[in-house]
Coordinates of C-alpha atoms in Angstrom, one line a residue:
X1 CA 7.5 44.1 33.8
X2 CA 5.4 46.3 36.1
X3 CA 1.9 47.2 35.2
X4 CA 0.8 50.7 34.3
X5 CA -1.5 50.8 37.3
X6 CA 1.3 50.0 39.7
X7 CA 3.6 52.5 38.1
X8 CA 0.9 55.3 38.3
X9 CA 0.0 54.3 41.9
X10 CA 3.7 54.2 42.9
X11 CA 4.2 57.7 41.4
X12 CA 1.2 59.1 43.2
X13 CA 2.3 57.5 46.4
X14 CA 5.8 59.0 46.0
X15 CA 4.4 62.4 45.2
X16 CA 2.0 62.1 48.2
X17 CA 4.7 61.0 50.6
X18 CA 7.1 63.7 49.4
X19 CA 4.3 66.3 49.7
X20 CA 3.5 64.9 53.1
X21 CA 7.1 65.1 54.3
X22 CA 7.6 68.6 53.0
X23 CA 4.3 69.9 54.3
X24 CA 4.7 67.9 57.5
X25 CA 8.2 69.4 58.0
X26 CA 6.9 72.9 57.3
X27 CA 3.9 72.4 59.5
X28 CA 6.0 70.9 62.3
X29 CA 8.4 73.8 62.2
X30 CA 5.6 76.4 62.0
X31 CA 3.3 74.9 64.6
X32 CA 6.1 73.9 66.9
X33 CA 7.2 77.5 67.0
X34 CA 3.7 78.7 67.6
X35 CA 3.0 76.1 70.2
X36 CA 6.2 76.7 72.0
X37 CA 5.5 80.4 72.1
X38 CA 2.0 79.7 73.4
X39 CA 3.3 77.3 76.0
X40 CA 5.9 79.9 77.1
X41 CA 3.1 82.5 77.3
X42 CA 1.0 80.1 79.4
X43 CA 3.9 79.5 81.7
X44 CA 4.4 83.2 82.0
X45 CA 0.7 83.6 82.9
X46 CA 1.0 80.8 85.4
X47 CA 4.1 82.4 86.9
X48 CA 2.3 85.7 87.1
X49 CA -0.6 84.1 88.9
X50 CA 1.8 82.4 91.4
X51 CA 3.5 85.7 91.9
X52 CA 0.2 87.4 92.5
X53 CA -0.8 84.8 95.1
X54 CA 2.6 85.3 96.9
X55 CA 2.0 89.1 96.6
X56 CA -1.4 88.6 98.3
X57 CA 0.1 86.6 101.0
X58 CA 2.8 89.2 101.5
X59 CA 0.3 92.0 101.6
X60 CA -1.9 90.2 104.1
X61 CA 1.0 89.4 106.4
X62 CA 2.2 93.0 106.1
X63 CA -1.2 94.3 107.0
X64 CA -1.5 91.8 109.8
X65 CA 1.9 92.8 111.3
X66 CA 1.0 96.5 110.8
X67 CA -2.2 96.1 112.7
X68 CA -0.3 94.5 115.5
X69 CA 2.5 97.1 115.9
X70 CA 0.0 99.9 116.2
X71 CA -2.2 98.0 118.7
X72 CA -2.4 99.5 122.2
X73 CA -1.0 96.3 123.7
X74 CA 2.3 96.2 121.7
X75 CA 2.7 100.0 122.0
X76 CA 2.3 99.8 125.8
X77 CA 4.7 96.8 126.0
X78 CA 7.5 98.5 124.1
X79 CA 7.0 101.8 125.9
X80 CA 6.8 100.6 129.5
X81 CA 8.6 97.2 129.7
X82 CA 12.0 98.6 130.5
X83 CA 10.7 101.0 133.2
X84 CA 8.4 98.4 134.9
X85 CA 9.3 96.3 137.9
X86 CA 9.9 92.6 137.5
X87 CA 6.4 91.6 138.4
X88 CA 4.9 94.1 136.0
X89 CA 7.3 93.0 133.3
X90 CA 6.2 89.4 133.7
X91 CA 2.6 90.4 133.7
X92 CA 3.1 92.7 130.7
X93 CA 5.0 90.1 128.7
X94 CA 2.3 87.5 129.6
X95 CA -0.5 89.7 128.4
X96 CA 1.3 90.7 125.2
X97 CA 1.9 87.1 124.2
X98 CA -1.6 86.2 125.0
X99 CA -2.8 89.1 122.8
X100 CA -0.5 87.9 120.0
X101 CA -1.6 84.3 120.3
X102 CA -5.2 85.5 120.0
X103 CA -4.4 87.2 116.8
X104 CA -2.3 84.2 115.6
X105 CA -5.5 82.2 114.9
X106 CA -6.4 84.8 112.2
X107 CA -3.4 83.7 110.1
X108 CA -2.8 80.0 109.6
X109 CA 0.7 80.4 108.4
X110 CA 1.9 82.3 111.6
X111 CA 3.8 79.9 113.8
X112 CA 5.2 82.2 116.5
X113 CA 6.2 85.7 117.4
X114 CA 9.4 87.4 118.7
X115 CA 9.6 90.7 120.5
X116 CA 12.9 92.5 120.1
X117 CA 13.8 95.4 122.4
X118 CA 16.0 98.3 121.3
X119 CA 18.7 96.9 123.7
X120 CA 18.6 93.6 121.8
X121 CA 16.8 91.7 124.5
X122 CA 14.5 89.2 122.7
X123 CA 11.3 87.4 123.9
X124 CA 10.0 84.4 121.9
X125 CA 6.4 83.4 122.2
X126 CA 7.3 79.7 122.4
X127 CA 10.0 80.2 125.2
X128 CA 9.7 83.5 126.8
X129 CA 12.7 83.7 129.1
X130 CA 15.5 81.8 127.4
X131 CA 17.9 83.2 124.9
X132 CA 17.2 80.5 122.2
X133 CA 15.7 82.9 119.7
X134 CA 18.4 85.5 120.4
X135 CA 21.0 83.0 119.4
X136 CA 19.0 82.2 116.2
X137 CA 19.1 85.9 115.3
X138 CA 22.9 85.6 115.0
X139 CA 22.4 83.4 112.0
X140 CA 22.6 84.6 108.3
X141 CA 18.8 84.9 107.9
X142 CA 18.6 87.8 110.4
X143 CA 22.1 89.2 109.8
X144 CA 21.5 89.5 106.1
X145 CA 18.3 91.4 106.8
X146 CA 19.9 93.7 109.4
X147 CA 22.8 94.4 107.0
X148 CA 20.5 95.4 104.1
X149 CA 20.2 98.9 105.4
X150 CA 17.5 101.0 107.0
X151 CA 14.6 98.7 106.3
X152 CA 11.4 99.2 108.2
X153 CA 10.1 95.8 107.3
X154 CA 10.9 92.8 105.2
X155 CA 11.0 89.0 104.8
X156 CA 14.0 87.0 105.7
X157 CA 15.5 83.9 104.1
X158 CA 14.1 80.5 105.1
X159 CA 15.6 79.2 108.3
X160 CA 14.9 76.5 110.9
X161 CA 13.4 77.0 114.4
X162 CA 13.4 74.1 116.9
X163 CA 10.3 73.8 119.0
X164 CA 11.7 70.8 121.0
X165 CA 14.6 68.4 121.1
X166 CA 13.3 66.6 117.9
X167 CA 10.8 69.0 116.5
X168 CA 11.9 71.7 114.0
X169 CA 10.1 73.8 111.5
X170 CA 11.3 75.6 108.3
X171 CA 10.4 79.2 108.7
X172 CA 10.3 82.5 107.0
X173 CA 10.2 85.5 109.3
X174 CA 8.6 88.9 108.7
X175 CA 10.4 91.6 110.6
X176 CA 8.9 95.0 111.1
X177 CA 10.1 98.0 113.1
X178 CA 7.8 99.2 115.9
X179 CA 7.5 103.0 116.1
X180 CA 6.0 105.2 118.8
X181 CA 2.7 106.3 117.3
X182 CA 2.2 109.0 119.9
X183 CA 5.2 111.0 118.7
X184 CA 5.4 112.8 115.4
X185 CA 8.9 111.6 114.7
X186 CA 7.8 108.1 115.2
X187 CA 10.9 106.9 116.9
X188 CA 11.7 103.2 116.8
X189 CA 10.9 101.5 120.1
X190 CA 11.5 97.8 119.0
X191 CA 11.0 95.1 116.4
X192 CA 8.2 92.5 115.9
X193 CA 9.2 89.3 114.2
X194 CA 6.4 87.2 112.8
X195 CA 7.6 83.7 112.1
X196 CA 5.7 82.1 109.2
X197 CA 5.4 78.4 108.4
X198 CA 7.5 77.8 105.2
X199 CA 5.2 74.9 104.1
X200 CA 2.5 77.3 103.1
X201 CA 4.8 79.1 100.7
X202 CA 6.3 75.8 99.6
X203 CA 2.9 74.2 98.8
X204 CA 1.9 77.4 96.9
X205 CA 5.1 77.5 94.8
X206 CA 5.3 73.7 94.3
X207 CA 1.7 73.8 92.9
X208 CA 2.7 76.8 90.7
X209 CA 5.8 75.0 89.3
X210 CA 4.1 71.8 88.3
X211 CA 4.9 72.1 84.5
X212 CA 8.1 74.0 85.1
X213 CA 11.5 72.4 85.1
X214 CA 12.9 74.9 87.6
X215 CA 11.6 77.7 89.8
X216 CA 13.4 80.2 92.0
X217 CA 11.9 82.6 94.6
X218 CA 14.4 85.4 95.4
X219 CA 14.2 88.4 97.7
X220 CA 15.3 91.9 96.8
X221 CA 18.8 91.1 98.0
X222 CA 19.1 88.2 95.6
X223 CA 18.9 85.5 98.3
X224 CA 17.1 82.3 97.4
X225 CA 13.9 81.7 99.3
X226 CA 12.6 78.7 97.3
X227 CA 14.1 76.6 94.6
X228 CA 13.0 73.7 92.4
X229 CA 16.0 72.3 90.6
X230 CA 15.7 70.8 87.0
X231 CA 15.9 67.1 86.7
X232 CA 19.4 65.6 86.3
X233 CA 18.5 64.2 82.9
X234 CA 18.2 67.7 81.5
X235 CA 21.9 68.4 82.1
X236 CA 21.3 72.0 83.1
X237 CA 23.8 74.0 85.1
X238 CA 21.5 75.2 87.9
X239 CA 24.1 77.3 89.5
X240 CA 24.6 79.2 86.3
X241 CA 20.8 79.6 86.0
X242 CA 20.8 81.2 89.5
X243 CA 23.6 83.5 88.5
X244 CA 21.8 84.5 85.3
X245 CA 18.6 85.1 87.3
X246 CA 20.3 87.4 89.8
X247 CA 21.7 89.4 86.9
X248 CA 18.5 89.9 85.0
X249 CA 17.6 93.5 84.2
X250 CA 14.5 95.0 85.8
X251 CA 12.7 95.2 82.4
X252 CA 13.4 91.6 81.4
X253 CA 10.5 89.2 81.8
X254 CA 11.7 86.5 79.3
X255 CA 15.2 85.4 78.6
X256 CA 16.4 82.6 76.3
X257 CA 19.1 80.7 78.1
X258 CA 20.9 77.4 77.8
X259 CA 18.5 74.8 76.3
X260 CA 15.3 76.6 77.3
X261 CA 13.5 79.7 78.4
X262 CA 13.9 81.7 81.7
X263 CA 10.8 83.7 82.8
X264 CA 10.8 86.4 85.4
X265 CA 8.0 88.1 87.4
X266 CA 8.8 90.8 89.9
X267 CA 6.5 91.8 92.8
X268 CA 6.1 95.4 93.8
X269 CA 6.6 96.5 97.4
X270 CA 8.7 93.6 98.7
X271 CA 11.2 93.3 95.8
X272 CA 10.6 89.6 95.4
X273 CA 10.9 87.9 92.0
X274 CA 10.0 84.5 90.7
X275 CA 12.3 83.1 88.0
X276 CA 11.2 79.9 86.2
X277 CA 13.1 77.7 83.8
X278 CA 11.5 75.5 81.1
X279 CA 13.8 73.4 78.9
X280 CA 13.1 73.1 75.2
X281 CA 12.8 69.4 75.6
X282 CA 9.9 69.9 78.0
X283 CA 8.3 72.4 75.7
X284 CA 8.5 70.0 72.7
X285 CA 7.2 67.2 74.9
X286 CA 4.2 69.2 76.1
X287 CA 3.5 70.2 72.5
X288 CA 4.1 66.7 71.1
X289 CA 0.5 65.5 71.6
X290 CA -0.8 68.3 69.2
X291 CA 2.0 67.6 66.7
X292 CA 1.2 63.9 66.9
X293 CA -2.5 64.5 66.3
X294 CA -1.6 66.8 63.4
X295 CA 0.7 64.1 61.9
X296 CA -2.0 61.4 62.3
X297 CA -4.6 63.7 60.7
X298 CA -2.2 64.4 57.8
X299 CA -1.4 60.6 57.3
X300 CA -5.1 59.7 57.5
X301 CA -6.0 62.4 54.9
X302 CA -3.2 61.2 52.6
X303 CA -4.3 57.6 52.8
X304 CA -8.0 58.6 52.3
X305 CA -7.0 60.6 49.2
X306 CA -5.1 57.6 47.8
X307 CA -8.0 55.4 48.4
X308 CA -10.4 57.8 46.7
X309 CA -8.0 58.1 43.7
X310 CA -7.8 54.3 43.1
X311 CA -11.2 54.2 41.2
X312 CA -10.0 57.1 39.0
X313 CA -6.7 55.2 38.4
X314 CA -8.6 52.1 37.3
X315 CA -10.8 54.1 35.0
X316 CA -7.8 55.7 33.4
X317 CA -5.7 52.5 33.0
X318 CA -8.5 50.1 32.0
X319 CA -8.6 51.2 28.3
X320 CA -4.8 51.4 28.3
X321 CA -4.5 47.9 29.6
X322 CA -7.2 46.8 27.0
X323 CA -5.1 48.4 24.3
X324 CA -1.9 46.8 25.7
X325 CA -3.4 43.3 25.6
X326 CA -4.7 43.8 22.1
X327 CA -1.2 44.9 20.9
X328 CA 0.3 41.8 22.6
X329 CA -2.1 39.6 20.7
X330 CA -1.3 41.4 17.4
X331 CA 2.4 41.0 18.0
X332 CA 1.8 37.3 18.5
X333 CA 0.3 37.1 15.0
X334 CA -3.4 37.5 15.8
X335 CA -4.6 40.1 13.4
X336 CA -8.2 39.5 14.1
X337 CA -8.1 41.4 17.4
X338 CA -9.7 44.8 18.0
X339 CA -10.5 47.1 20.8
X340 CA -13.7 49.0 21.8
X341 CA -12.7 52.1 23.8
X342 CA -15.3 54.8 24.5
X343 CA -13.6 57.3 26.7
X344 CA -14.1 60.4 24.5
X345 CA -10.5 61.4 24.8
X346 CA -7.1 60.7 23.3
X347 CA -7.1 57.1 24.4
X348 CA -10.2 56.5 22.3
X349 CA -8.4 58.0 19.4
X350 CA -5.5 55.6 20.0
X351 CA -8.0 52.7 20.0
X352 CA -9.5 53.8 16.7
X353 CA -6.0 54.2 15.3
X354 CA -5.0 50.7 16.5
X355 CA -8.1 49.2 14.9
X356 CA -7.3 51.0 11.6
X357 CA -3.7 49.8 11.7
X358 CA -4.7 46.2 12.3
X359 CA -7.1 46.4 9.3
X360 CA -4.4 47.8 7.1
X361 CA -1.9 45.2 8.3
X362 CA -4.4 42.4 7.5
X363 CA -5.0 43.8 4.0
X364 CA -1.3 44.3 3.4
X365 CA -0.5 40.8 4.6
X366 CA -3.2 39.3 2.3
X367 CA -1.7 41.3 -0.6
X368 CA 1.8 40.1 0.3
X369 CA 0.7 36.5 0.4
X370 CA -1.0 36.8 -2.9
X371 CA 2.1 38.6 -4.4
X372 CA 4.4 35.8 -3.2
X373 CA 2.2 33.1 -4.6
X374 CA 2.2 34.9 -8.0
X375 CA 6.0 35.3 -7.8
X376 CA 6.5 31.6 -7.1
X377 CA 4.3 30.7 -10.0
X378 CA 6.3 33.0 -12.3
X379 CA 9.6 31.6 -11.1
X380 CA 8.3 28.1 -11.8
X381 CA 7.3 29.1 -15.3
X382 CA 10.6 30.8 -15.8
X383 CA 12.5 27.7 -14.6
X384 CA 10.6 25.5 -17.0
X385 CA 11.7 27.7 -19.8
X386 CA 15.4 27.5 -18.8
X387 CA 17.9 25.1 -20.4
X388 CA 18.0 21.7 -18.7
X389 CA 21.4 21.4 -16.9
X390 CA 21.5 17.7 -17.8
X391 CA 21.6 18.7 -21.5
X392 CA 24.8 20.8 -20.7
X393 CA 26.3 17.9 -18.8
X394 CA 25.5 15.4 -21.6
X395 CA 27.0 17.8 -24.2
X396 CA 30.2 18.2 -22.1
X397 CA 30.4 14.5 -21.6
X398 CA 30.2 14.0 -25.4
X399 CA 33.2 16.5 -25.7
X400 CA 35.1 14.4 -23.1
X401 CA 34.3 11.2 -25.1
X402 CA 35.6 12.7 -28.4
X403 CA 38.8 14.1 -26.7
X404 CA 39.5 10.7 -25.1
X405 CA 38.9 9.0 -28.5
X406 CA 41.5 11.4 -30.0
X407 CA 43.9 11.0 -27.0
X408 CA 43.8 14.7 -25.9
X409 CA 44.2 14.2 -22.1
X410 CA 44.4 18.0 -21.4
X411 CA 40.9 18.6 -22.8
X412 CA 39.6 15.7 -20.8
X413 CA 41.2 17.0 -17.6
X414 CA 40.0 20.6 -18.2
X415 CA 36.4 19.8 -19.2
X416 CA 36.1 17.3 -16.2
X417 CA 37.2 20.0 -13.9
X418 CA 34.8 22.4 -15.5
X419 CA 31.9 19.9 -15.1
X420 CA 32.6 19.5 -11.4
X421 CA 32.7 23.3 -10.9
X422 CA 29.5 23.7 -12.9
X423 CA 27.8 21.0 -10.7
X424 CA 29.0 22.9 -7.6
X425 CA 27.5 26.1 -9.0
X426 CA 24.1 24.4 -9.3
X427 CA 24.4 23.3 -5.6
X428 CA 25.2 26.9 -4.5
X429 CA 21.5 27.7 -4.5
X430 CA 20.6 24.7 -2.4
X431 CA 20.4 24.4 1.4
X432 CA 23.9 23.0 1.9
X433 CA 25.9 26.2 2.5
X434 CA 28.7 24.5 4.4
X435 CA 31.0 21.8 3.2
X436 CA 34.1 20.1 4.6
X437 CA 37.4 21.9 3.9
X438 CA 38.4 18.7 2.0
X439 CA 35.6 19.1 -0.6
X440 CA 36.3 22.8 -1.0
X441 CA 40.0 22.0 -1.6
X442 CA 39.0 19.5 -4.3
X443 CA 36.9 22.1 -6.1
X444 CA 39.8 24.6 -5.7
X445 CA 42.2 22.1 -7.4
X446 CA 39.7 21.9 -10.3
X447 CA 39.6 25.7 -10.5
X448 CA 43.4 25.9 -10.4
X449 CA 43.7 23.2 -13.1
X450 CA 41.5 25.3 -15.4
X451 CA 43.6 28.4 -14.7
X452 CA 46.9 26.5 -15.2
X453 CA 45.9 25.8 -18.8
X454 CA 45.0 29.5 -19.3
X455 CA 48.1 30.9 -17.6
X456 CA 50.6 28.2 -18.3
X457 CA 53.8 28.3 -16.3
X458 CA 52.8 31.7 -14.7
X459 CA 52.3 30.4 -11.1
X460 CA 52.8 27.5 -8.8
X461 CA 50.7 26.5 -5.9
X462 CA 52.1 25.3 -2.5
X463 CA 49.7 23.4 -0.2
X464 CA 50.1 23.3 3.6
X465 CA 46.8 21.9 4.8
X466 CA 46.8 20.1 8.2
X467 CA 44.9 16.8 8.3
X468 CA 43.1 18.0 11.4
X469 CA 41.6 20.9 9.4
X470 CA 40.4 18.8 6.5
X471 CA 37.1 17.7 8.2
X472 CA 36.3 21.2 9.5
X473 CA 33.3 22.7 7.8
X474 CA 33.5 26.1 6.0
X475 CA 31.1 28.1 3.8
X476 CA 31.0 26.6 0.3
X477 CA 33.4 28.3 -2.2
X478 CA 34.9 30.5 0.6
X479 CA 38.6 30.3 -0.6
X480 CA 38.2 30.5 -4.4
X481 CA 37.6 34.3 -4.7
X482 CA 40.8 35.1 -2.8
X483 CA 42.8 32.6 -4.9
X484 CA 41.3 34.2 -8.0
X485 CA 42.4 37.7 -6.8
X486 CA 45.9 36.4 -6.0
X487 CA 46.2 35.1 -9.7
X488 CA 44.6 38.0 -11.6
X489 CA 45.6 41.0 -9.4
X490 CA 48.8 39.8 -7.7
X491 CA 50.8 37.5 -10.0
X492 CA 49.6 38.2 -13.6
X493 CA 50.5 41.9 -13.5
X494 CA 54.1 41.2 -12.6
X495 CA 56.7 40.1 -15.2
X496 CA 57.8 36.9 -13.5
X497 CA 56.4 33.6 -12.3
X498 CA 54.7 33.7 -8.9
X499 CA 53.8 31.3 -6.0
X500 CA 50.5 30.9 -4.3
X501 CA 50.7 29.4 -0.8
X502 CA 47.5 27.8 0.7
X503 CA 47.5 26.9 4.4
X504 CA 45.0 25.7 6.9
X505 CA 45.5 24.8 10.6
X506 CA 43.1 23.9 13.4
X507 CA 44.0 24.8 17.0
X508 CA 42.4 26.1 20.1
X509 CA 38.9 25.8 18.6
X510 CA 39.9 28.1 15.7
X511 CA 40.4 27.3 12.0
X512 CA 43.0 29.5 10.4
X513 CA 43.1 29.6 6.6
X514 CA 45.8 31.6 4.8
X515 CA 46.1 32.5 1.1
X516 CA 49.4 34.2 0.3
X517 CA 51.1 35.3 -3.0
X518 CA 54.3 37.0 -3.9
X519 CA 52.7 39.2 -6.5
X520 CA 52.8 43.0 -6.8
X521 CA 51.0 43.6 -3.5
X522 CA 48.6 46.5 -2.8
X523 CA 49.4 50.1 -2.1
X524 CA 48.4 51.4 1.3
X525 CA 45.7 53.8 0.0
X526 CA 44.2 51.0 -2.1
X527 CA 44.3 48.5 0.8
X528 CA 42.3 50.9 2.9
X529 CA 39.5 51.0 0.3
X530 CA 39.7 47.4 -0.9
X531 CA 36.4 46.4 0.8
X532 CA 34.5 49.2 -1.1
X533 CA 35.8 48.5 -4.7
X534 CA 33.4 45.7 -5.5
X535 CA 32.5 45.4 -9.2
X536 CA 35.3 47.8 -10.4
X537 CA 37.8 44.9 -9.9
X538 CA 35.7 42.2 -11.5
X539 CA 37.9 39.8 -13.4
X540 CA 37.0 37.5 -16.2
X541 CA 37.0 34.4 -13.9
X542 CA 34.6 31.5 -14.1
X543 CA 32.6 32.8 -11.2
X544 CA 33.4 36.0 -9.4
X545 CA 32.5 36.6 -5.8
X546 CA 34.0 40.0 -4.9
X547 CA 35.9 40.6 -1.7
X548 CA 33.2 42.9 -0.2
X549 CA 30.7 40.1 -0.8
X550 CA 33.0 37.5 0.8
X551 CA 33.4 39.7 3.9
X552 CA 29.7 40.3 4.1
X553 CA 29.0 36.6 3.7
X554 CA 31.4 35.7 6.6
X555 CA 29.9 38.4 8.8
X556 CA 26.4 37.1 8.0
X557 CA 27.2 33.5 8.8
X558 CA 29.5 34.0 11.9
X559 CA 28.7 37.5 13.2
X560 CA 31.5 38.7 15.5
X561 CA 33.0 35.1 15.9
X562 CA 35.0 35.3 12.6
X563 CA 37.7 37.6 11.3
X564 CA 38.9 38.4 7.7
X565 CA 42.2 40.2 7.4
X566 CA 44.4 41.3 4.5
X567 CA 48.1 42.2 4.9
X568 CA 50.0 43.5 1.9
X569 CA 53.2 45.2 1.1
X570 CA 53.6 46.8 -2.3
X571 CA 56.0 44.9 -4.5
X572 CA 56.3 41.9 -2.1
X573 CA 52.9 40.3 -2.1
X574 CA 49.6 39.9 -0.2
X575 CA 48.4 37.5 2.6
X576 CA 44.7 36.9 3.3
X577 CA 43.9 35.4 6.7
X578 CA 40.5 33.9 7.5
X579 CA 39.9 33.1 11.2
X580 CA 36.8 30.9 11.8
X581 CA 35.4 29.0 14.7
X582 CA 35.9 25.3 14.2
X583 CA 32.6 23.5 13.3
X584 CA 31.9 20.2 11.7
X585 CA 29.4 18.8 9.1
X586 CA 26.4 18.2 11.3
X587 CA 26.5 21.5 13.1
X588 CA 27.2 23.3 9.9
X589 CA 24.3 21.6 8.2
X590 CA 22.0 22.9 11.0
X591 CA 23.3 26.4 11.0
X592 CA 23.6 26.6 7.2

């Protein structure tokens, strides 16, 4: 049996654990939502910062290129190159590229320049007189820019430029129309292409996408300038993300997509936009440290509360355990026990009540012992006043002697039977409650002998007793009440002689005793209430043990191991069946 302390502690632990799980679940859900929103907000701020830096780079490059196209050197080149002779063209081109290379040192991301004449003739600062760059301009990066409409300036898609047989550089070009600043109409006289090293943009965007699962840099035409793809383990359809990013409305800055969040930041002037993707898994992983710390704090707090409650539990249970041990001692017979509880609450009242109960039990027990002693003394005195049974036996023996002297054998036989029955009646109060079936049958023959003188020629007895059953032990005087009822209530009321059949068999560990008569039988309504009639059917027999008493006696001695059954048909007779477990003299003596 578990102690009260362990029960209380277990209940408190269960309540604490359930409370922790419920509060932890609510806290996790609540703070996870807040933390994810905060992380998304932080990512949006970081994306905005990256976009501003790109914007600054774009503005600086735009201002740089604008200052070049209005310079006297480039205006002179575009205005006079076509009309100059070959030597002047060479000298003009040489001076122009020297001028541009001097300015190139002001911008570390500038890798080269290209001058494009209205006729399409192109001069590249790295190789002035071949058509390499003109061939590169046939690629999608330039054609997409050219097909975008009447743009005066803009950035192209990333492309590669080879500076030698084995040297190439990933480049983004800034293209700006050159206008004649001396004319009001500002007619276009050429194009300036500023080739920019892509690594400067790449490093800036890579640093800005450190905590992001994906990042896309797109121009106003929807072409991808930079992309960081999500890891393969996230199982994200990146092509679908690009498609969703291209279709985002102008007003959208945050879009919940497949398994995460898509953030958008648009840059004014150049039409660029940065689109980031962060998976929910990454958001939860980044927020997990705070959630873990919160869980550890909650667990620590719960454990600390339980530790602080242990002294209180001991204070509460100590008087209860004291009362429990005192009750165990009292139940074991120690009525000298008592408890001293001073808690000032209901438990103290229980202790006072227990002490009072023990005192009352002790007084009551003393009174009971004294009463039993007085009762025994009275019974002894009463017994001394009763007639000595030996006087009765001596008197009956004198009657037998006189009957024998006169030759009256019937009186001798009847009185002898009566003496044996009387002697058995004296033994009924003794400790020997069980006797062999053989002895009970002998007493039953004495009883039938007496009844045969009283009811001469009214009944016959048929015996069917197995030898194996004769040594089986049965309760003393078990069969006689049923034989008595068979004579008085079965055979005597009918107008003809009757037969009583007595049987006993022993098999399969059971002793089956039957008492059957062919008397008047019992009506069904009377049979149902026969166990309740008791004294109303008392007959003038020598010793009457009613049927209800016989049934109660069997139930008391055998419990559910024995069965008593009466079967009767009105006008045909009655059969009583007694089904007992087989037992013998030694065992019966111990159980009796």
